[in-house]
Amino acid sequence: MPSKSACLGRSEVTPQQPTAHSHLEPECRMLKGQLPNTDKDLASCPGSPPTDNCPGPEKSPVVPLDIPAKISNEDPQAKTKPFTPKPPTKPRLERALSLDEKGWRRRRFRNSQEDLNSQNGAGPSRGSLQDEVPKPPAHTCFPPCLSTSLQEIPTSHRAPRNTGGSPSSWGNCVSGMIGTSLDLLHGERASAGSSPRLASRLPSLPLPAMDWNVASDCLRTANKVDADHADYKLRLQTRLFRAHSSLGPGRPPSPLACDSCSLRSAKSSFSLLAPIRTKDVRSRSYLEGSLLASGALMGADELARYFPDRSVALFVATWNMQGQKELPASLDELLLPAEADYAQDLYVVGVQEGCSDRREWEARLQETLGPHYVMLHSAAHGALHISVLIRRDLIWFCSEVESSTVTTRIVSQIKTKGALGISFTFFGTSLLFITSHFTSGDGKVNERLLDYSKTIQGLALPKNVPDTCPYRSDPADVTTRFDGVFWFGDFNFRLSGGRVSVEAILKQDGEASVPALLRLDQLSREMERGSIFRGFREPDICFLPSYKFDIGKDSYDTSSKQRTPSYTDRVVYRSRHKEDICPLKYSSCPGIKTSDHRPVYGLFRVKVRPGRDNIPLAAGKFDRELYLVGIKRRISKEIQRQQALKTQHSSAICTVS
């Protein structure tokens, strides 16, 4: 005699559920109205004793062996064999199958914690997802193939039950199944007020064999934390969370922390810091800290993390401020030119005849660049001043910053002419920045050449930072001791030929006259001869002469002296290795008119090489006080801007005509 499970369907332990007349009456009413010759069969269903037309458990047909979930009540712990689920053979049942959506949503899958507990014999925790098999209702008296609940309707992942034991039995019950499903569909619409969603398309091929426990790696919820588990607090103390800013001593653990039972999820998905393997920590190497070591702070691996192309974006600017106390209202045109889509990694700004309030100038630089940048170093020599600002996440890869000065005037107390140099090593590339103010005058070319010679011999750099390539250095020339050198300032080289001829060229062609003007340039001529800036190059000039303007105007000198417009403000560079420095932009700022000079800037890409850990590092030092001043100014200006907009909107007057 077949077991009762043949009529109850798949379940591990047959639950006891009361028979609800509210479920059965709609079915019988619908079947009476839609199915022919079913009055006699359905008359005895609700509350009547069993008849021949309403088979009970003893008269239920034998279920085939390939039907899943045949576990008898006598042995609820019986182990089942792998099965091959089969989709329904009737595509017209998709509408009925979709009614099991509520039951499918209530299914819960096991996480990695419960998988491990199940292997160890422990039960799953209360706060995790688990695989719950839908429970069929208690056996009642109604014709086979008619379901009284949503969970008895076969799903798209389950083979249809054949309670009749033959294919014809299922076909005879199709109309009853559809009628019952439509009745339930109308009742569902009336109660929920929304239409159910149709089931997805059924697979055309049989699904692969699987066990009853379908928990897999793809269903693991490794980042869930079972807070309701009984021993959660005890387990929390033994977990090895990865160090993160959100896991401080006084903060609760982050909900994104990895599950201790899923070691494959140990890699953080919410931090940019890559996890460090324990075997890498245990490893020992005599190359540790050297150029070839993988764990070196200045090594190739660290360099590739921040600069995959091994090049840094550099901004270099020079400006003769003419000692003006009044600074321009905005420095965006200088530091953030419109031609650049992105801000640079390193900013170096040198000024000549700078304003008397040096701290105010530095605060303006910090305010313009904002909180992403910090003042790495600044130095002054009389009226000369140089500032180095760097992205704050790159300060760990800079060596100590060193500076040196040279005075070129005969009277050393007057420090308006001379040179100021700053040097440091970034990763494994040594950089030198020099700002100079040479002797002025149209005909004093030799004096300017002498200033250049004094500078390359007098700058005592580097001091404590080792030379990256000492065998190629010249003790008589400071520019040969560094991988990259940028020399910028007011060199005071003029355009020969007089003002009349220069103005004639400017009026005739405008910016197209630049090549004709450069043929009159004293510096270009001396560089071709090799008498100055040996080994240096200059980007192509595409702007008008930066000197000398009337303050606040675009016209060149209209005073009685009638000085000749000239390219006095320049930026030149040299590299120890060929093609290590690539100029991208070389221009002036015509919008800044507070001085008789226009600022000149250049954008460069500088190749960076990995370095050694034997250099003295700056240890992340920067001007914190200046940083806070710049941030406060940005905040106060933003508040003022918002208040101005609010006042403007409130003062608007609307008239109705």
XYZ file of C-alpha atoms in Angstrom:
657
model
C 0.000 0.000 0.000
C 1.495 3.398 -0.918
C 2.501 5.739 1.849
C 0.741 8.949 2.757
C 3.606 11.006 1.432
C 2.534 10.167 -2.086
C -0.440 12.488 -1.727
C 1.170 15.070 0.542
C 4.136 15.837 -1.715
C 7.747 16.605 -0.787
C 8.595 17.368 2.858
C 11.239 16.309 5.280
C 8.842 16.064 8.239
C 5.116 16.080 7.520
C 3.620 19.032 9.424
C 0.215 19.063 11.021
C -1.906 21.806 9.467
C -5.665 22.183 9.954
C -7.923 21.879 6.968
C -9.470 25.251 6.192
C -12.939 25.288 4.619
C -12.177 28.740 3.292
C -9.644 27.179 0.957
C -11.782 24.342 -0.221
C -15.105 26.066 -0.835
C -13.836 28.396 -3.585
C -12.280 25.424 -5.341
C -15.461 23.413 -5.341
C -17.565 26.371 -6.419
C -15.250 27.095 -9.304
C -15.034 23.485 -10.349
C -18.797 23.173 -10.346
C -19.118 26.123 -12.647
C -16.271 25.360 -15.029
C -15.534 21.624 -15.086
C -18.078 19.238 -16.628
C -19.314 16.224 -14.679
C -17.670 17.217 -11.439
C -20.755 17.940 -9.270
C -20.812 14.446 -7.977
C -17.113 14.438 -7.191
C -17.051 17.759 -5.413
C -20.234 17.396 -3.453
C -18.579 15.258 -0.851
C -15.387 17.207 -0.499
C -16.075 19.843 2.152
C -16.808 18.052 5.397
C -18.350 14.891 3.948
C -17.092 11.348 4.506
C -14.787 9.867 1.884
C -16.329 8.265 -1.123
C -15.043 6.355 -4.083
C -14.701 9.572 -6.069
C -12.619 11.145 -3.352
C -9.740 8.775 -2.719
C -8.101 8.737 0.668
C -4.603 7.767 1.622
C -5.288 4.060 1.237
C -6.574 4.505 -2.327
C -3.959 6.908 -3.595
C -2.101 5.661 -6.635
C 1.557 4.729 -6.573
C 3.902 7.613 -7.285
C 6.700 6.980 -9.803
C 10.261 6.725 -8.498
C 11.566 9.757 -10.403
C 9.247 12.145 -8.550
C 11.302 14.168 -6.042
C 10.776 14.438 -2.315
C 9.414 11.023 -1.396
C 10.278 10.846 2.293
C 7.867 8.876 4.419
C 6.558 9.901 7.829
C 7.898 6.707 9.388
C 11.528 7.739 8.694
C 11.820 11.562 8.616
C 15.598 11.430 8.851
C 15.952 9.220 5.815
C 18.651 10.249 3.391
C 17.563 10.994 -0.119
C 19.415 10.273 -3.302
C 20.291 12.890 -5.896
C 17.460 13.594 -8.283
C 16.987 15.273 -11.615
C 14.211 17.867 -11.505
C 12.005 17.988 -14.589
C 10.040 21.010 -15.753
C 6.316 20.717 -16.478
C 5.463 19.421 -19.922
C 2.563 21.806 -20.399
C 3.638 25.379 -21.171
C 0.032 26.585 -20.594
C 0.603 26.028 -16.845
C 3.089 28.916 -16.534
C 0.323 31.200 -15.278
C -0.514 28.767 -12.501
C 3.115 28.127 -11.652
C 3.782 31.795 -11.091
C 1.371 31.778 -8.150
C 4.057 30.178 -6.006
C 6.031 33.402 -5.977
C 5.080 34.190 -2.382
C 6.265 30.823 -1.228
C 9.535 31.233 -3.156
C 10.175 34.632 -1.577
C 9.780 33.114 1.870
C 12.543 30.626 1.131
C 15.777 31.411 2.932
C 19.195 30.094 2.039
C 22.051 29.178 4.260
C 25.086 31.389 4.606
C 28.664 30.304 5.079
C 28.269 30.227 8.877
C 25.373 27.786 8.683
C 27.199 25.628 6.129
C 30.051 25.190 8.563
C 27.669 24.558 11.479
C 25.793 21.944 9.491
C 29.054 20.121 8.781
C 29.923 20.197 12.468
C 26.424 19.096 13.498
C 25.295 22.465 14.827
C 22.057 24.133 13.901
C 21.888 27.383 11.948
C 21.649 30.703 13.736
C 18.413 32.551 14.012
C 19.562 35.655 12.130
C 20.827 33.955 8.968
C 19.179 32.902 5.773
C 18.367 29.242 5.456
C 16.772 26.884 3.008
C 13.203 26.321 4.095
C 11.143 23.780 2.192
C 7.519 24.851 1.713
C 5.179 22.826 3.935
C 2.167 21.190 2.298
C -1.205 21.313 4.051
C -2.780 18.415 5.862
C -4.320 15.750 3.699
C -7.967 16.451 2.962
C -10.659 14.816 0.910
C -10.655 16.190 -2.594
C -9.847 14.843 -6.030
C -6.182 14.274 -6.889
C -4.205 17.026 -8.588
C -6.284 19.796 -6.932
C -4.228 21.991 -4.628
C -5.687 23.919 -1.707
C -2.774 26.299 -1.149
C -0.274 28.239 -3.176
C 2.622 26.138 -2.016
C 1.184 22.907 -3.473
C 1.236 24.293 -7.007
C 4.422 23.034 -8.702
C 7.171 25.604 -9.242
C 9.418 26.081 -12.248
C 12.289 24.372 -10.422
C 10.240 21.280 -9.426
C 8.948 18.364 -11.481
C 5.133 18.019 -11.470
C 3.635 15.434 -9.161
C 1.694 12.682 -10.852
C -0.688 11.406 -8.242
C -2.442 9.184 -10.715
C 0.594 7.160 -11.584
C 0.155 7.641 -15.366
C 0.509 10.535 -17.813
C -3.237 10.536 -18.412
C -3.893 11.315 -14.762
C -2.036 14.601 -15.023
C -3.857 15.509 -18.240
C -7.234 14.831 -16.618
C -6.403 17.217 -13.803
C -5.171 20.081 -15.978
C -8.554 21.754 -16.212
C -9.077 21.433 -12.472
C -5.646 22.869 -11.786
C -6.263 25.854 -14.047
C -9.685 26.493 -12.539
C -8.327 26.393 -9.013
C -5.397 28.605 -9.953
C -7.645 31.190 -11.584
C -9.888 31.207 -8.509
C -6.872 31.813 -6.316
C -5.647 34.439 -8.733
C -8.907 36.404 -8.408
C -8.811 36.103 -4.642
C -5.219 37.289 -4.578
C -6.103 40.332 -6.681
C -8.995 41.222 -4.415
C -6.914 41.004 -1.244
C -3.607 42.487 -2.391
C -4.892 44.901 -5.037
C -2.059 44.099 -7.434
C -1.585 41.624 -10.243
C 0.850 38.732 -9.686
C 3.967 38.481 -11.759
C 4.252 35.723 -14.340
C 6.885 33.056 -13.933
C 10.126 33.113 -15.840
C 10.599 30.941 -18.911
C 11.094 27.305 -18.084
C 14.347 25.578 -19.041
C 14.235 23.514 -22.198
C 16.722 20.887 -20.967
C 16.663 18.824 -17.749
C 18.487 20.414 -14.837
C 21.601 18.666 -13.458
C 21.266 16.293 -10.542
C 21.535 17.823 -7.081
C 21.064 16.896 -3.446
C 18.372 18.194 -1.169
C 20.870 20.605 0.355
C 21.330 23.054 -2.512
C 23.470 25.543 -0.568
C 26.410 26.602 -2.737
C 29.183 29.179 -2.804
C 27.209 31.484 -5.037
C 24.444 31.664 -2.414
C 26.745 32.396 0.479
C 26.104 35.673 2.215
C 29.623 36.028 3.500
C 29.266 39.636 4.607
C 26.261 39.042 6.879
C 26.689 39.178 10.626
C 24.431 37.021 12.768
C 23.775 39.533 15.531
C 21.003 37.438 17.079
C 23.125 34.354 17.487
C 23.429 33.129 21.067
C 27.236 33.177 21.159
C 27.611 36.206 18.899
C 29.345 38.369 21.510
C 31.729 35.548 22.423
C 32.604 34.851 18.800
C 33.045 38.556 18.124
C 35.942 38.685 20.557
C 37.767 35.882 18.777
C 37.235 37.146 15.236
C 40.218 38.608 13.452
C 38.819 41.685 11.794
C 40.953 43.469 9.251
C 42.233 46.802 10.522
C 40.136 49.651 9.184
C 39.273 53.194 10.141
C 35.725 52.167 11.036
C 36.933 49.506 13.490
C 38.312 51.666 16.262
C 38.367 50.695 19.933
C 35.234 52.714 20.655
C 33.304 51.929 17.511
C 31.033 48.970 16.767
C 32.199 46.534 14.120
C 31.347 47.525 10.589
C 28.475 45.556 9.025
C 30.724 45.124 5.996
C 33.307 43.179 7.995
C 34.108 39.794 6.556
C 32.665 36.577 7.931
C 35.184 34.686 10.028
C 34.054 31.417 8.499
C 34.593 32.547 4.905
C 38.286 33.174 4.460
C 37.770 33.806 0.770
C 35.860 36.962 1.675
C 38.734 38.356 3.751
C 39.650 40.848 1.040
C 38.028 44.146 1.857
C 35.549 45.459 -0.696
C 35.221 48.863 0.908
C 38.850 49.896 1.398
C 41.508 50.902 -1.085
C 44.180 49.218 1.029
C 44.985 45.743 -0.196
C 45.176 43.002 2.459
C 48.629 41.723 3.378
C 49.091 37.984 3.372
C 50.684 36.428 6.425
C 53.237 34.555 4.333
C 54.455 37.878 2.934
C 54.933 39.149 6.455
C 56.846 36.026 7.481
C 59.133 36.147 4.468
C 62.723 37.266 5.009
C 65.009 38.671 2.328
C 68.398 40.331 2.369
C 67.059 42.606 -0.389
C 64.415 44.054 1.933
C 64.467 47.843 1.738
C 66.603 47.946 -1.390
C 65.713 48.931 -4.922
C 64.908 45.364 -5.951
C 62.798 44.479 -2.913
C 59.082 44.119 -3.434
C 58.219 45.552 -0.021
C 60.323 48.708 -0.219
C 58.488 51.921 0.615
C 60.001 53.573 -2.452
C 60.090 50.352 -4.479
C 58.551 49.457 -7.800
C 55.413 47.875 -6.328
C 54.541 50.959 -4.338
C 55.292 53.188 -7.301
C 53.021 51.125 -9.553
C 50.147 51.475 -7.087
C 50.144 55.268 -7.283
C 51.621 55.856 -10.736
C 51.039 52.909 -13.073
C 52.580 54.880 -15.944
C 55.486 55.976 -13.715
C 54.988 59.668 -14.402
C 53.938 62.532 -12.165
C 52.055 65.661 -13.228
C 54.035 68.814 -12.393
C 53.060 72.480 -12.385
C 55.789 75.160 -12.426
C 55.055 78.895 -12.365
C 57.056 82.091 -12.078
C 55.816 85.608 -11.403
C 57.486 88.931 -10.751
C 54.988 90.586 -8.401
C 56.750 93.980 -8.459
C 56.446 94.163 -4.678
C 52.732 94.868 -4.828
C 50.859 94.341 -1.577
C 47.588 93.896 -3.406
C 47.049 90.331 -4.549
C 44.640 89.326 -7.318
C 41.133 88.429 -6.253
C 41.538 84.885 -7.600
C 44.498 82.696 -8.457
C 42.451 80.119 -10.355
C 43.731 81.303 -13.716
C 47.290 80.716 -12.553
C 47.053 77.493 -10.557
C 44.029 75.914 -12.244
C 44.231 76.842 -15.934
C 41.266 76.057 -18.119
C 43.403 73.969 -20.494
C 44.031 71.342 -17.801
C 41.199 68.880 -17.179
C 42.772 67.660 -13.930
C 44.782 69.236 -11.173
C 48.480 68.392 -11.004
C 50.256 66.217 -8.462
C 52.933 68.751 -7.581
C 52.838 72.567 -7.634
C 55.978 74.687 -7.511
C 55.536 78.477 -7.577
C 58.421 80.936 -7.524
C 58.027 84.704 -7.211
C 60.434 87.600 -7.551
C 59.922 90.906 -5.825
C 57.230 89.198 -3.828
C 54.735 90.873 -1.543
C 55.917 91.885 1.888
C 53.414 89.586 3.612
C 54.863 86.219 2.690
C 52.418 84.325 4.904
C 49.460 85.884 3.150
C 50.766 84.736 -0.211
C 51.172 81.165 1.042
C 47.674 81.218 2.524
C 46.263 82.273 -0.828
C 48.003 79.375 -2.529
C 46.662 76.912 0.033
C 43.175 78.392 -0.195
C 43.123 78.075 -3.977
C 44.292 74.457 -4.117
C 42.088 73.375 -1.226
C 42.258 70.443 1.188
C 43.663 67.975 -1.335
C 47.071 69.674 -1.183
C 49.505 70.575 1.578
C 52.498 72.883 1.741
C 55.461 70.537 1.627
C 58.047 73.301 1.940
C 58.545 77.008 1.373
C 61.681 79.161 1.460
C 62.597 82.791 0.942
C 65.713 84.764 0.114
C 65.114 88.479 0.298
C 62.437 89.272 -2.298
C 62.661 85.751 -3.747
C 60.186 83.159 -2.586
C 59.406 79.583 -3.598
C 56.578 77.298 -2.480
C 56.131 73.559 -3.031
C 52.650 72.094 -2.618
C 51.921 68.425 -3.116
C 48.940 66.135 -2.955
C 48.567 65.132 0.648
C 48.542 61.394 -0.079
C 52.001 61.651 -1.716
C 53.915 63.263 1.141
C 55.045 59.836 2.380
C 57.216 59.330 -0.692
C 59.218 62.544 -0.414
C 62.629 62.852 1.137
C 63.665 65.702 3.356
C 63.438 69.007 1.504
C 66.684 70.985 1.341
C 67.253 74.566 0.218
C 70.144 76.824 -0.643
C 70.562 80.462 -1.744
C 72.939 82.562 -3.807
C 73.236 86.359 -3.896
C 74.456 87.827 -7.172
C 74.558 91.525 -6.194
C 77.806 93.084 -5.129
C 76.121 94.466 -2.029
C 74.892 91.286 -0.370
C 72.565 93.101 2.026
C 70.264 94.006 -0.879
C 68.797 90.644 -1.801
C 66.610 91.565 -4.744
C 68.811 89.708 -7.211
C 70.019 86.157 -6.781
C 68.787 82.575 -6.763
C 66.931 80.247 -4.433
C 66.997 76.470 -4.858
C 64.923 73.669 -3.324
C 65.644 69.982 -3.815
C 64.165 66.659 -2.692
C 63.766 63.106 -3.913
C 60.373 61.747 -4.930
C 60.466 57.928 -4.915
C 63.778 57.377 -6.724
C 63.870 60.571 -8.815
C 65.771 63.578 -7.480
C 64.335 66.998 -8.374
C 65.815 70.492 -8.195
C 63.808 73.724 -8.513
C 65.592 77.054 -8.891
C 64.002 80.478 -9.092
C 66.246 83.390 -10.078
C 66.180 87.099 -10.665
C 69.020 88.167 -12.946
C 70.414 91.611 -13.570
C 68.049 93.931 -15.439
C 68.837 96.194 -18.400
C 68.607 95.839 -22.165
C 72.338 95.672 -22.801
C 73.513 93.781 -19.679
C 73.714 90.339 -21.244
C 77.158 89.562 -19.836
C 76.024 90.413 -16.299
C 73.176 87.952 -16.640
C 75.561 85.273 -17.871
C 77.685 85.935 -14.802
C 74.647 85.551 -12.557
C 74.020 82.156 -14.095
C 77.594 80.996 -13.446
C 77.461 82.112 -9.817
C 74.248 80.249 -9.288
C 75.325 76.844 -10.612
C 78.518 77.034 -8.570
C 77.087 78.536 -5.375
C 74.030 76.373 -4.731
C 75.161 73.722 -2.222
C 72.713 70.945 -2.975
C 72.094 68.175 -2.112
C 73.215 68.158 1.516
C 72.010 65.061 3.399
C 69.927 63.374 0.711
C 72.198 61.056 -1.304
C 72.756 61.643 -4.990
C 70.849 59.139 -7.092
C 73.589 59.028 -9.733
C 76.860 60.352 -8.292
C 79.130 59.161 -11.126
C 77.370 61.555 -13.522
C 77.550 64.580 -11.217
C 79.817 67.599 -11.609
C 80.915 69.343 -8.391
C 81.095 72.664 -10.276
C 77.519 72.486 -11.608
C 74.588 71.877 -9.289
C 72.273 71.057 -12.181
C 74.195 67.844 -12.953
C 73.495 66.327 -9.517
C 69.790 65.755 -10.028
C 67.617 63.664 -12.303
C 65.319 66.568 -13.147
C 65.985 70.315 -12.902
C 63.507 73.152 -13.414
C 64.890 76.677 -13.547
C 62.380 79.511 -13.697
C 62.247 83.192 -12.872
C 62.756 86.691 -14.190
C 65.875 86.214 -16.305
C 65.563 89.762 -17.677
C 66.689 88.828 -21.194
C 65.152 91.324 -23.632
C 64.151 91.576 -27.261
C 66.830 93.396 -29.217
C 66.041 95.904 -31.958
C 64.274 98.555 -29.907
C 60.680 99.206 -28.997
C 59.653 100.595 -32.361
C 60.552 97.450 -34.286
C 58.984 95.192 -31.648
C 55.738 97.131 -31.608
C 55.621 97.026 -35.404
C 55.757 93.232 -35.305
C 53.112 93.056 -32.580
C 50.691 95.336 -34.407
C 51.167 93.566 -37.699
C 50.557 89.960 -36.805
C 49.517 89.746 -33.138
C 50.109 86.238 -31.659
C 51.244 84.979 -35.049
C 54.238 87.254 -34.661
C 55.769 85.111 -31.895
C 58.325 83.372 -34.193
C 59.449 86.758 -35.491
C 59.788 88.071 -31.934
C 61.807 85.050 -30.810
C 64.368 85.784 -33.509
C 65.089 88.938 -31.533
C 65.246 87.167 -28.157
C 68.579 87.427 -26.350
C 68.093 84.272 -24.271
C 67.340 82.074 -27.279
C 70.458 83.329 -28.956
C 72.670 82.668 -25.920
C 71.245 79.183 -25.390
C 72.068 78.286 -28.986
C 75.626 79.409 -28.371
C 75.858 77.301 -25.212
C 76.883 80.187 -22.977
C 73.928 79.736 -20.598
C 71.623 76.938 -19.485
C 73.781 74.219 -20.963
C 71.778 71.036 -21.373
C 68.493 72.864 -20.755
C 65.480 73.053 -23.008
C 62.500 75.363 -23.146
C 58.974 74.497 -24.283
C 57.691 76.198 -27.392
C 56.544 79.744 -26.701
C 53.048 80.528 -28.004
C 52.213 83.623 -25.954
C 52.985 87.321 -26.185
C 55.787 88.960 -24.199
C 55.085 88.966 -20.453
C 56.865 92.288 -19.793
C 56.270 95.234 -19.423
C 52.592 96.154 -18.910
C 50.832 99.060 -17.343
C 49.364 97.852 -14.055
C 45.741 96.894 -14.463
C 45.842 97.245 -18.259
C 46.685 95.184 -21.324
C 48.892 97.854 -22.875
C 52.671 97.724 -22.736
C 54.661 100.400 -20.946
C 53.355 103.841 -21.772
C 55.548 105.676 -19.268
C 58.399 107.951 -20.217
C 60.890 105.069 -20.139
C 59.027 103.213 -22.925
C 60.578 99.832 -22.073
C 60.650 97.277 -24.850
C 58.180 94.357 -24.504
C 60.202 91.223 -23.786
C 60.074 87.580 -22.733
C 61.764 88.118 -19.386
C 59.834 85.429 -17.439
C 60.838 81.935 -18.518
C 60.783 78.281 -17.507
C 63.540 75.927 -18.674
C 64.261 72.313 -17.756
C 66.827 69.541 -18.125
C 66.812 65.817 -17.340
C 69.636 63.444 -16.600
C 67.900 60.720 -18.612
C 66.659 61.520 -22.072
C 62.932 62.163 -22.496
C 62.232 61.954 -18.768
C 60.498 65.352 -18.859
C 57.702 66.042 -21.313
C 56.218 69.576 -21.556
C 52.469 69.702 -22.043
C 51.572 73.379 -21.787
C 53.550 76.625 -21.698
C 51.605 79.851 -21.395
C 51.027 83.093 -19.504
C 48.103 84.515 -17.511
C 46.886 87.715 -19.200
C 44.016 88.034 -16.719
C 46.264 88.742 -13.717
C 47.123 92.431 -13.993
C 48.294 93.473 -10.525
C 51.923 93.670 -11.681
C 53.837 94.874 -14.712
C 54.709 91.197 -15.354
C 52.318 88.493 -16.402
C 52.707 85.135 -14.632
C 54.155 82.350 -16.774
C 53.518 78.670 -16.061
C 54.288 75.270 -17.528
C 52.662 71.843 -17.235
C 54.981 68.828 -17.396
C 54.972 65.071 -17.111
C 58.018 63.801 -15.255
C 59.081 60.173 -15.286
C 59.530 58.706 -11.806
C 61.754 55.760 -10.969
C 61.614 53.469 -7.942
C 63.987 54.333 -5.159
C 65.687 52.938 -2.099
C 64.662 53.195 1.514
C 68.036 54.545 2.630
C 67.108 58.204 2.045
C 65.953 60.440 4.914
C 62.214 60.863 4.561
C 60.096 63.900 5.297
C 57.861 61.584 7.396
C 54.687 63.262 6.197
C 55.594 66.684 7.556
C 53.729 69.683 6.172
C 52.570 73.121 7.280
C 49.475 72.145 9.240
C 48.740 75.662 10.493
C 48.684 76.970 6.941
C 46.478 74.064 5.907
C 43.847 74.972 8.505
C 43.940 78.643 7.532
C 43.271 77.779 3.912
C 40.357 75.502 4.801
C 38.737 78.126 7.045
C 38.965 80.698 4.284
C 37.307 78.400 1.793
C 34.473 77.713 4.222
C 33.916 81.379 5.037
C 33.861 82.324 1.357
C 31.335 79.610 0.615
C 29.089 80.872 3.417
C 29.338 84.408 2.094
C 28.470 83.221 -1.394
C 25.385 81.380 -0.174
C 24.258 84.381 1.853
C 24.691 86.629 -1.177
C 22.563 84.297 -3.289
C 19.929 84.166 -0.578
C 19.854 87.958 -0.349
C 19.636 88.238 -4.108
C 16.638 85.904 -4.257
C 14.860 87.573 -1.339
C 15.272 91.048 -2.832
C 13.745 90.087 -6.168
C 10.449 91.897 -6.894
C 7.729 90.277 -8.964
C 5.178 92.453 -10.714
C 1.904 91.338 -12.243
C 0.620 93.445 -15.098
